[in-house]
Coordinates of C-alpha atoms (C1' of nucleotides) in Angstrom, one line a residue:
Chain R
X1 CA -70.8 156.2 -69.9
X2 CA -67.3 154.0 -70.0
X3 CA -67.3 151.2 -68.5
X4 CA -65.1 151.0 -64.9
X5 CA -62.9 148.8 -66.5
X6 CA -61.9 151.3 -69.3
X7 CA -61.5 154.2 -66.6
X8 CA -59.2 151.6 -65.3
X9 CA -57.2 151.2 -68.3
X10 CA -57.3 155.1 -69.1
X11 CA -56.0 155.9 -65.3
X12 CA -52.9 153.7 -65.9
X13 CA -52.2 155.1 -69.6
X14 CA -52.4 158.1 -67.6
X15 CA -50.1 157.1 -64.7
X16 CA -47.2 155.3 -67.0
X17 CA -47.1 157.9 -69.5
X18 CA -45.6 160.4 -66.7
X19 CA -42.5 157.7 -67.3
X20 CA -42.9 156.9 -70.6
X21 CA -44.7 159.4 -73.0
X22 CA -46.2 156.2 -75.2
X23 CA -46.8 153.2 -73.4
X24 CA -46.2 149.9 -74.3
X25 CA -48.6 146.8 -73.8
X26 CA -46.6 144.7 -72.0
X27 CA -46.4 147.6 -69.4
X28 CA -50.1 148.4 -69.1
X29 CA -51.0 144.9 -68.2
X30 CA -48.6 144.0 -65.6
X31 CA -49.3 147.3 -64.4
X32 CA -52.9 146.6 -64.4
X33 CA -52.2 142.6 -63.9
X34 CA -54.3 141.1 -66.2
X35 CA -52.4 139.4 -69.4
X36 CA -50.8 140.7 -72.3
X37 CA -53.7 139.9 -74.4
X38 CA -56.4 141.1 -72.4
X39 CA -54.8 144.5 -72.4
X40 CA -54.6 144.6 -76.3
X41 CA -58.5 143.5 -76.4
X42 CA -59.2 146.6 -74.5
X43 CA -56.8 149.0 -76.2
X44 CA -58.7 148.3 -79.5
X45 CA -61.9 149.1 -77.9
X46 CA -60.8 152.3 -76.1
X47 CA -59.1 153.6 -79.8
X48 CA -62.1 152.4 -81.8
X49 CA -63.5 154.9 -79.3
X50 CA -61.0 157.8 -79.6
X51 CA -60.3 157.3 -76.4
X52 CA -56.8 156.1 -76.9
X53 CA -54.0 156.0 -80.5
X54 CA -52.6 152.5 -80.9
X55 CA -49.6 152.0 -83.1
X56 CA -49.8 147.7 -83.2
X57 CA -46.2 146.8 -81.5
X58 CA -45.5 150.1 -80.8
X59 CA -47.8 151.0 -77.8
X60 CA -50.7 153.1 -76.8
X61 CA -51.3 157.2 -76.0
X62 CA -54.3 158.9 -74.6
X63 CA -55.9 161.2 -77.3
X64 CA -57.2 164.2 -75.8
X65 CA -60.9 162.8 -74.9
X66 CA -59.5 159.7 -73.2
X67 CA -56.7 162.0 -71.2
X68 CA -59.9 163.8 -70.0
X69 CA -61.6 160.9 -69.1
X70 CA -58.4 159.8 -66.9
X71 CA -57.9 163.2 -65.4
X72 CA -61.4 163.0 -64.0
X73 CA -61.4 159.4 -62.9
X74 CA -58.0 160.8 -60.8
X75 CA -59.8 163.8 -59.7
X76 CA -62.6 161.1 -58.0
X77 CA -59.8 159.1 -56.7
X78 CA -57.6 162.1 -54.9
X79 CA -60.8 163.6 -53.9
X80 CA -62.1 160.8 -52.4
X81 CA -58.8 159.7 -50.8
X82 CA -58.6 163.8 -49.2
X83 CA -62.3 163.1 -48.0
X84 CA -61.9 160.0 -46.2
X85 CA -58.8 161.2 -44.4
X86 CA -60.1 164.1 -43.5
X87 CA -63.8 163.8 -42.7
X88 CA -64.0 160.0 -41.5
X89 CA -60.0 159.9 -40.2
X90 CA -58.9 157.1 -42.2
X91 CA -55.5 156.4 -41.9
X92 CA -53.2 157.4 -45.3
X93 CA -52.3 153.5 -46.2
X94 CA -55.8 152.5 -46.3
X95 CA -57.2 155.5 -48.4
X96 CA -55.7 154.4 -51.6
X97 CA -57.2 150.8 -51.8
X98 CA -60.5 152.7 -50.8
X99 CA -61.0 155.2 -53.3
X100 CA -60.2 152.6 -56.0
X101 CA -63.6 151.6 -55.4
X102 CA -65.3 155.2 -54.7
X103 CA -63.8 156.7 -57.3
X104 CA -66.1 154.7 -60.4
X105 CA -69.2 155.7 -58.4
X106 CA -68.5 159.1 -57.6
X107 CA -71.7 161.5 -59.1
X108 CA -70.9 165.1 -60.7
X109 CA -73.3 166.3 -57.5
X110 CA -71.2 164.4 -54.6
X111 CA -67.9 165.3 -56.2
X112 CA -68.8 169.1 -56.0
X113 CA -70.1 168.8 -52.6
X114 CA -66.9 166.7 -51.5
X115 CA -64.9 169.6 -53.3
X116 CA -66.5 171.9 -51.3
X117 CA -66.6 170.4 -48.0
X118 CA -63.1 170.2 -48.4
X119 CA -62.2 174.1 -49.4
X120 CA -61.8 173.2 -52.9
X121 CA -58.3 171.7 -52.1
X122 CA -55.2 171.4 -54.3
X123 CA -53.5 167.7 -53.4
X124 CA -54.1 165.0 -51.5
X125 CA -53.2 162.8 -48.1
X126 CA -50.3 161.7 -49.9
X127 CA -49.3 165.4 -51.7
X128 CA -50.7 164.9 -55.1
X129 CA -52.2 167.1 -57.1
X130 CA -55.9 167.2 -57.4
X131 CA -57.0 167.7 -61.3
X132 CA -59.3 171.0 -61.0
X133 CA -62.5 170.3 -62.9
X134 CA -61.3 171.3 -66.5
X135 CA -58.5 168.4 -65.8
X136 CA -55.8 171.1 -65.1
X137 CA -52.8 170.6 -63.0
X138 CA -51.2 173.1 -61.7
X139 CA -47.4 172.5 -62.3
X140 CA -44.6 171.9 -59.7
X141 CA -41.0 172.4 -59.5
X142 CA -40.2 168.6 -58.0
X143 CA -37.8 165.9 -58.3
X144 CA -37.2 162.4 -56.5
X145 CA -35.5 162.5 -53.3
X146 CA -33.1 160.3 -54.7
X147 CA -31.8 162.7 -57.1
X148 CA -30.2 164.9 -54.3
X149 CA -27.2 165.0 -53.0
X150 CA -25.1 165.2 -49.6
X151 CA -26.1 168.6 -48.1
X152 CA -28.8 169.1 -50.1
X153 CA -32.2 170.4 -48.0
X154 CA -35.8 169.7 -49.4
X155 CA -39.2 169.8 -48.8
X156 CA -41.3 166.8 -49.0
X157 CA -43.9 167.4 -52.0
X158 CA -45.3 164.1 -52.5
X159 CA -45.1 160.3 -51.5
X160 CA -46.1 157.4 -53.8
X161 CA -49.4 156.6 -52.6
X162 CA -49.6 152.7 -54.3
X163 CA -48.1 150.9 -51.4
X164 CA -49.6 150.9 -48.2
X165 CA -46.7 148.8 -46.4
X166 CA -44.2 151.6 -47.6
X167 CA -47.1 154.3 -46.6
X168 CA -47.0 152.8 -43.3
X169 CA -43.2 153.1 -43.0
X170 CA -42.9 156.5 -44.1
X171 CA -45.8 157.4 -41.2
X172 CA -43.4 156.1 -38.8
X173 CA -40.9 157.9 -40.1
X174 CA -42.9 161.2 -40.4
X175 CA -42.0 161.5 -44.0
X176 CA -44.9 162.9 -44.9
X177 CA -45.9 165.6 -47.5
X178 CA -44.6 169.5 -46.1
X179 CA -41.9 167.5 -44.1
X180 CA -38.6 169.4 -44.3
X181 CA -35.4 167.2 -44.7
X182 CA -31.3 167.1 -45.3
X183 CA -29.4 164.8 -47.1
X184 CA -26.2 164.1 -44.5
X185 CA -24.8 161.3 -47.1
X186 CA -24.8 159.0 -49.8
X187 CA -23.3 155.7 -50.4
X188 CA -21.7 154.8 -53.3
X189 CA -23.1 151.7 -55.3
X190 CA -26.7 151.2 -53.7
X191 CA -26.7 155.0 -53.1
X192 CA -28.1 154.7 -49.6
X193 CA -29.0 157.9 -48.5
X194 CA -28.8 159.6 -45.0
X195 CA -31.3 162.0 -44.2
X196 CA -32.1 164.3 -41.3
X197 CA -35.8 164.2 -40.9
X198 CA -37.4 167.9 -39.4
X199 CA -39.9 166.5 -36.7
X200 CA -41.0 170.0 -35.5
X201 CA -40.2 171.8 -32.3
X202 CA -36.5 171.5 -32.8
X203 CA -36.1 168.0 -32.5
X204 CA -35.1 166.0 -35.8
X205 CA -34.4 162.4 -36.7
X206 CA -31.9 160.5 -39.2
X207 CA -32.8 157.8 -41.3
X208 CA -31.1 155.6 -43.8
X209 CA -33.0 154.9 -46.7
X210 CA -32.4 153.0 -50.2
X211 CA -33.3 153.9 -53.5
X212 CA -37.2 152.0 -53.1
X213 CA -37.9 154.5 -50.7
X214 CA -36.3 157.4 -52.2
X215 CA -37.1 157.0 -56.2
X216 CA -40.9 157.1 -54.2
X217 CA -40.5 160.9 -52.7
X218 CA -41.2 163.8 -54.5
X219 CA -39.6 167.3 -53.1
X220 CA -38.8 170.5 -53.7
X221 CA -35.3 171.5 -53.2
X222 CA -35.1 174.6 -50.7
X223 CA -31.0 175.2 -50.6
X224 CA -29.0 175.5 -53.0
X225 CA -25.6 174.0 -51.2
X226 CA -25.6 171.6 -54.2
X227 CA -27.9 171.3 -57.5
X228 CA -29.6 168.0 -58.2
X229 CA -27.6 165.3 -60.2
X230 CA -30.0 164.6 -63.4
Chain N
X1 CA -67.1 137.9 -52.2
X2 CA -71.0 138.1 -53.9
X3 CA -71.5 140.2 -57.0
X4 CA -73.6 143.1 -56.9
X5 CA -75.9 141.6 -59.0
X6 CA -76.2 139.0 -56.3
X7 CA -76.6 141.5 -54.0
X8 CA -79.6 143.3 -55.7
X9 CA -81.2 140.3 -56.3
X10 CA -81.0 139.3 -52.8
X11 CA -82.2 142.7 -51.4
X12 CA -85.0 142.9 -54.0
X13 CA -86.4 139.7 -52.4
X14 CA -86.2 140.8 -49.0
X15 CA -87.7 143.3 -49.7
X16 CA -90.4 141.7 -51.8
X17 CA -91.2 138.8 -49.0
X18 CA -92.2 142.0 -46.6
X19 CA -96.1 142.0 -48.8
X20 CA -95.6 138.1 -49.8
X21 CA -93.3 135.7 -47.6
X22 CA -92.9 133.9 -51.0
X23 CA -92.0 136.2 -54.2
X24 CA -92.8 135.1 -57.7
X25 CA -90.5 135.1 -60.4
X26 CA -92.5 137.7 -62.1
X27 CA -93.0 140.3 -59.5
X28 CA -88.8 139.9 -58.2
X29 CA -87.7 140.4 -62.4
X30 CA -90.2 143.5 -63.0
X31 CA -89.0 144.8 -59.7
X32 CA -85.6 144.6 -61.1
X33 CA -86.4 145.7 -64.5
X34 CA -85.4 142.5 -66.5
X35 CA -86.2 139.4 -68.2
X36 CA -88.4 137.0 -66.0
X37 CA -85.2 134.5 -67.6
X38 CA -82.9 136.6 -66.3
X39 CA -84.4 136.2 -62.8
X40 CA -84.8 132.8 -63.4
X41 CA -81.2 132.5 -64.1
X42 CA -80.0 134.1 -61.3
X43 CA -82.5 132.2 -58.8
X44 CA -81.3 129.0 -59.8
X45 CA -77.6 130.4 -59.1
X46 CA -78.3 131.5 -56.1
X47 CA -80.1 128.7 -54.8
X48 CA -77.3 126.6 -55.4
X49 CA -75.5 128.6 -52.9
X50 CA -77.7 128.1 -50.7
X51 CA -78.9 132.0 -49.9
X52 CA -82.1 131.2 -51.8
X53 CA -85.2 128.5 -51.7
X54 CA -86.5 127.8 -55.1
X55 CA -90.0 126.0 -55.7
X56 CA -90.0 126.1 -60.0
X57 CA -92.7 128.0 -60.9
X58 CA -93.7 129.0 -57.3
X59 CA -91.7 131.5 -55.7
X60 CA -88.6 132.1 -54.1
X61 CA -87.8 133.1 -50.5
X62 CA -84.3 134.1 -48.9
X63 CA -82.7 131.2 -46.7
X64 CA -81.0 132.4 -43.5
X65 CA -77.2 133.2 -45.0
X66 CA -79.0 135.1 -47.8
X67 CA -81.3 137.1 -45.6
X68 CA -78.3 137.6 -43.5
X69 CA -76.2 139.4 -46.8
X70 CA -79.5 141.0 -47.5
X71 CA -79.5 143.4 -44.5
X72 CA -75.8 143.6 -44.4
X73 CA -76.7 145.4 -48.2
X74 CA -79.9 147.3 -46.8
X75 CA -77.9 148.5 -43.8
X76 CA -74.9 149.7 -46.1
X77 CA -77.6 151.3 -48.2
X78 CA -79.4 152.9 -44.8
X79 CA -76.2 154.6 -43.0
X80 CA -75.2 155.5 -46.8
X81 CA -78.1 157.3 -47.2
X82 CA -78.4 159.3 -43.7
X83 CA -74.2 159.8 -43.8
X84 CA -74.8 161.7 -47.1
X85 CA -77.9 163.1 -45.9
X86 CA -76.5 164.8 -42.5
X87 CA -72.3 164.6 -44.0
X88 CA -72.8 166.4 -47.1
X89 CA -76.2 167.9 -47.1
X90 CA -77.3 165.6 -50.2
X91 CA -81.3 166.2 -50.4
X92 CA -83.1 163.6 -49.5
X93 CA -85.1 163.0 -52.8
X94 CA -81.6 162.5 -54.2
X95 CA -79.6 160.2 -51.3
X96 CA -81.5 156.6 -52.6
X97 CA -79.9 157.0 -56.2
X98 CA -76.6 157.5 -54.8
X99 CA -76.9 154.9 -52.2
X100 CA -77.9 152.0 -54.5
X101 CA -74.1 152.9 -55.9
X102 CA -72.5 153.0 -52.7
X103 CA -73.6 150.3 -51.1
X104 CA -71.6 147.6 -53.2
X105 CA -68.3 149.5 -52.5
X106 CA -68.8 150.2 -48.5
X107 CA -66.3 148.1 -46.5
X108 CA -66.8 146.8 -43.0
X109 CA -64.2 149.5 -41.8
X110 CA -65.6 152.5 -43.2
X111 CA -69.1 151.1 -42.8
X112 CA -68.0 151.5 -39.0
X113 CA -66.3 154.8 -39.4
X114 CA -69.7 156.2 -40.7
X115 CA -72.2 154.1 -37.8
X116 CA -69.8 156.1 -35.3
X117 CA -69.5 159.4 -36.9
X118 CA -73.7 159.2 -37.3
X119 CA -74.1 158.2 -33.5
X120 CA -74.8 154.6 -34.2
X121 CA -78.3 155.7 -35.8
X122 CA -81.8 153.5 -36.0
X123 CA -82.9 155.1 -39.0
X124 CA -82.5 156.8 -42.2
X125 CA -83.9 159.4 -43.6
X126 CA -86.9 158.5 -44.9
X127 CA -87.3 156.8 -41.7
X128 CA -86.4 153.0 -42.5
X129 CA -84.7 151.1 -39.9
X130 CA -81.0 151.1 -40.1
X131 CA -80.2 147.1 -39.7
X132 CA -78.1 146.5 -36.5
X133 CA -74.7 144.6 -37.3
X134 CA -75.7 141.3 -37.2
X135 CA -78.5 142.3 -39.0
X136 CA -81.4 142.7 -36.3
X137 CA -83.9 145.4 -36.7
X138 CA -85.8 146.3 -33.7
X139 CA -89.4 145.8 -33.8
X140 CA -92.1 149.1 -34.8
X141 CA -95.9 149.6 -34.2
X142 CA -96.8 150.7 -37.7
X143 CA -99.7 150.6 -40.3
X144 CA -100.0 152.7 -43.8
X145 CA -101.6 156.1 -43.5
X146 CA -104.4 154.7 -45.6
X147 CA -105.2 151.9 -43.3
X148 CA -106.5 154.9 -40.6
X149 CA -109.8 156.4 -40.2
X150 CA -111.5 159.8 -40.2
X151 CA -110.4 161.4 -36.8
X152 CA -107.3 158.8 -36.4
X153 CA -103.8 160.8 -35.6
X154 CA -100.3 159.4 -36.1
X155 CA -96.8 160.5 -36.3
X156 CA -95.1 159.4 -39.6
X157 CA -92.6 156.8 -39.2
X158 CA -91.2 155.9 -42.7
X159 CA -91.9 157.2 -46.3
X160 CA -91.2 155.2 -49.6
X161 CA -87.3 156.2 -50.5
X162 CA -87.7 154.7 -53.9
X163 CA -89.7 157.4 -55.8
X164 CA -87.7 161.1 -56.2
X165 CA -90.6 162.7 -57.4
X166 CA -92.8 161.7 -54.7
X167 CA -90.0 162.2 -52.0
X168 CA -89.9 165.8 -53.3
X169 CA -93.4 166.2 -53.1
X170 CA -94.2 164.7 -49.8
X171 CA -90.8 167.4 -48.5
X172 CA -92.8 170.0 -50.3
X173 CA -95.8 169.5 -48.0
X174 CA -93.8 168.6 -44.8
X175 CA -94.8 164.6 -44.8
X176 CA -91.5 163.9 -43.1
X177 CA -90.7 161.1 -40.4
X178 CA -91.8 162.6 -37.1
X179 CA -94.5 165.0 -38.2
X180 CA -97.6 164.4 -37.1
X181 CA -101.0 163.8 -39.2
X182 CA -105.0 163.8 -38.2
X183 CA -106.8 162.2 -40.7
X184 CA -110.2 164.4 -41.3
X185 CA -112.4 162.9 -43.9
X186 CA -112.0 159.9 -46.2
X187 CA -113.9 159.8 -49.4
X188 CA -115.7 156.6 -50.1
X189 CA -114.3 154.0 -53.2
X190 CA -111.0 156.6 -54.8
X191 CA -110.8 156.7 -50.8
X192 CA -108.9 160.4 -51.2
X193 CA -108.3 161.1 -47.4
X194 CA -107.8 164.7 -46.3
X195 CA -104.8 165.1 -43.6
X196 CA -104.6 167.8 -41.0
X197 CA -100.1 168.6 -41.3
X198 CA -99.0 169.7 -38.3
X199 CA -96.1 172.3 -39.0
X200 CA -94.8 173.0 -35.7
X201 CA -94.9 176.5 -34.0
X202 CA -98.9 176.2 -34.2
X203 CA -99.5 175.7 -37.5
X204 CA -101.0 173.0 -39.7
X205 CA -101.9 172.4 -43.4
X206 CA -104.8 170.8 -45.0
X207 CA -104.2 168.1 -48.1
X208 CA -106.2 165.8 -50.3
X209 CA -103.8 162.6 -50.9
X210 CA -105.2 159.8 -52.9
X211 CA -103.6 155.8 -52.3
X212 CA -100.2 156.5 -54.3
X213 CA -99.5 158.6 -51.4
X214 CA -101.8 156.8 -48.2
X215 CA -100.0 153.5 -49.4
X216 CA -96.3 154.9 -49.2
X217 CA -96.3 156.5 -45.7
X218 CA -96.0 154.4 -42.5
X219 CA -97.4 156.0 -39.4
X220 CA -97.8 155.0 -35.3
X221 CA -101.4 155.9 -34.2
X222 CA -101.5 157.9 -31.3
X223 CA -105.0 158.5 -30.5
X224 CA -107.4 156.0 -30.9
X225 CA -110.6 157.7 -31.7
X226 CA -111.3 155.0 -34.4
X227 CA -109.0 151.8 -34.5
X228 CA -107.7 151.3 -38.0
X229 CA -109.5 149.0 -40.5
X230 CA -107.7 145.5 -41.6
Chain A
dT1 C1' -112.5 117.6 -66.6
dG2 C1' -110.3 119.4 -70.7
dT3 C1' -108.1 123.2 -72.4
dA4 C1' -106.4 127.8 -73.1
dA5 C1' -104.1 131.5 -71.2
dA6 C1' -100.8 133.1 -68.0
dG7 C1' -96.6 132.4 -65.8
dT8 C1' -92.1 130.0 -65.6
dT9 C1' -88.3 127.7 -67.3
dT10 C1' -85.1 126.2 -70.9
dA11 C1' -82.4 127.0 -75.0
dA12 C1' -79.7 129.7 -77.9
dC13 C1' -77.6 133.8 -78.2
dC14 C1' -75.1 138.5 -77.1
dG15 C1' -71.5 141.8 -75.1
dC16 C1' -68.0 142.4 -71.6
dA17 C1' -63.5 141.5 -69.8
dG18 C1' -60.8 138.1 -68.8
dT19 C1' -57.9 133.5 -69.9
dT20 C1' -54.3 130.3 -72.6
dA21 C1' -52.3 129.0 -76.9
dA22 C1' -50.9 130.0 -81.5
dA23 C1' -49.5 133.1 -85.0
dT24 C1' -47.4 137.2 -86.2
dT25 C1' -44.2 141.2 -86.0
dC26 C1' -40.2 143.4 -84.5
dC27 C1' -35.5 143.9 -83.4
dA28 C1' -30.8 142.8 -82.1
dC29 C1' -27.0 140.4 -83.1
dA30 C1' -24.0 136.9 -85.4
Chain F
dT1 C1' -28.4 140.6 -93.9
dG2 C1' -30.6 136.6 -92.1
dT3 C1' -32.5 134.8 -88.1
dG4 C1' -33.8 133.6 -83.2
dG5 C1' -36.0 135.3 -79.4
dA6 C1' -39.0 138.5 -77.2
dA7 C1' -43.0 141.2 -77.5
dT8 C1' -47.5 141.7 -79.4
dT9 C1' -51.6 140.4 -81.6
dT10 C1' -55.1 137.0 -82.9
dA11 C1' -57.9 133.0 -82.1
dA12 C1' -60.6 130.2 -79.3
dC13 C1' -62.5 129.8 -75.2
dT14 C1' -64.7 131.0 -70.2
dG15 C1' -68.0 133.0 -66.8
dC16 C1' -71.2 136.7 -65.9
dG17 C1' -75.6 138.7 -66.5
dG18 C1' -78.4 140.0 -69.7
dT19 C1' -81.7 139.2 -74.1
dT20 C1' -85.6 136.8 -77.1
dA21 C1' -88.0 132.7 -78.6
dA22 C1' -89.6 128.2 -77.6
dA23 C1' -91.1 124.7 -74.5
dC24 C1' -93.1 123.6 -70.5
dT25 C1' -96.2 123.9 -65.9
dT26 C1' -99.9 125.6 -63.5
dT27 C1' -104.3 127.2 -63.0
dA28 C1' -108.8 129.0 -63.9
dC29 C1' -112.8 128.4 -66.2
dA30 C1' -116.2 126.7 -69.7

DNA sequence: TGTAAAGTTTAACCGCAGTTAAATTCCACA
DNA sequence: TGTGGAATTTAACTGCGGTTAAACTTTACA
């Protein structure tokens, strides 16, 4: 069994590799905020183990093993985060902090019956996706809300899920995961962004938001009035 | 914040002083399964916290603040057990193993989540009082099966959690909390008691038990045919 | 009452995961 | 192309909780 610590480490490989596809040291242990040096200690371990290739200066990869260590780890986390929402109603910017703890204790029996409980389901409070148990993720056609442009209508796919103050925000501002919104503008400079915000039963809301909030929104574009800048 | 270590340690000795108000180092480090040092170590660390007396090579005993984290751990350990028991139909040979993990990780807000979702409960399980929040636990009329008499009948209050294989044995033959027993013969020196089950809806079972069993099942006495032997 | 056995504590050590400080490597730019 | 600065790694150390072996109390009994 791996130590929670080196789930830890394998979860942020995971994580910053979406960004970058080998990850450098420097990035792992701010990301994880221990030092520099502490992050290299471990990264020998974990490829002594297989679990991870180093190249020294270069950075660090997950080898196959070690991504299948991480995609379980994040199969405990979103699990657990869907459960407590759902079956004990806590709120969305608490359930993160939460399943950091819950997901290193999480037994092969209580994840099943969670998984069950919960209709086996595909994402989580935050939108997601929940690693099926092979460590498969079923691919999605998203990009970040900031990538849109004026006109442009999307579905909300996903919200970052590592800030609970931003979490809170976008609560308030019902930008939650299956919201349906409209870019009405865009700045020029700091690309602030106006968007119409679909509250339901024909009322809507408009919002200005910068590029922290919208770099943190995943959606999926629904019309077509203009394609997404790369 | 006390490590989990800490936290074992401390409920170990609680529930050590129940038999002997004072516990050796001895019987606390086998109940833990290590070193009598490592005990020792971990005494004299405590007790400079002050959640611990220490008399060298006489025994330990919880002070006030330490018996006070000790049922904060045994009650997160207590509505862990029942929430998975009744939550997620976890069988109840099976919810002490899991609960020893969960305990360390429960915080005071989902601890109350899961007290309100369970009906603010008295018990778990196996029948152990569920520790109140400020860590009372409300007073029980109880003796061990084997302390009664031929002719004595009780209800069973409380079973042993710590043992799967006996849990699943004592489900097998119905010895839960709230079924009730008549004790009909007791065999002099192995003192192998025969028990009358009662099964509900009119029926009842017959079993030999020896003291591995008597010892690890807490009853009330309701008739009082013979009182029970000191 | 002296002593040996049993129990307890101390001492020296280990692995883990972190730290700071020093040495090394890499890379960009003059 | 040589070199300075930034990033990385190594070295030496820390605290935690464990180990074994040795030293020390306590106690029971001859």
């Amino acid at each position: 069994m791996n130590s929670q610590a080196i789930e830890d480490y394998l979860k942020a490989i995971y994580k910053l590799q979406v960004r970058d596809s080998t990850v450098l040291t420097s990035v792992l242990a701010s990301y994880l905020q221990v030092s520099p040096s502490a992050a290299t200690g471990m990264i020998k371990k974990m490829a002594a183990s297989n679990l991870v290739r180093h190249r020294p200066y270069q950075g660090v990869e997950l080898t196959a093993p070690g991504e299948k260590i991480a995609l379980e780890v994040i199969r405990h986390h979103r699990l657990v985060e869907l459960y407590l929402t759902e079956a004990l109603g806590v709120p969305w910017d608490k359930v993160h902090d939460e399943a950091e703890k819950w997901e290193h204790v999480l037994s092969e029996d209580l994840e099943d019956r969670i998984d069950a409980f919960l209709g086996y389901p595909k994402s989580d409070p935050h939108g997601a996706p929940i690693p099926d148990r092979d460590g498969k993720i079923s691919d999605r056609d998203v990009c970040t809300l900031s990538e849109l442009s004026t006109g442009d209508k999307a579905v909300i796919i996903e919200v970052c899920d590592e800030d609970a103050e931003i979490l809170r925000y976008l609560g308030e501002a019902h930008l939650y995961p299956r919201t349906e919104v409209q870019v009405t503008s865009v700045t020029p400079f700091d690309e602030l962004m106006t968007i119409r915000i679909d509250l339901g039963n024909y009322i809507s809301s408009e919002l200005v938001v910068g590029q922290k909030i919208t770099t943190r929104i995943l959606v999926k574009l629904l019309s077509l009035d203009k394609s997404p800048t790369a």
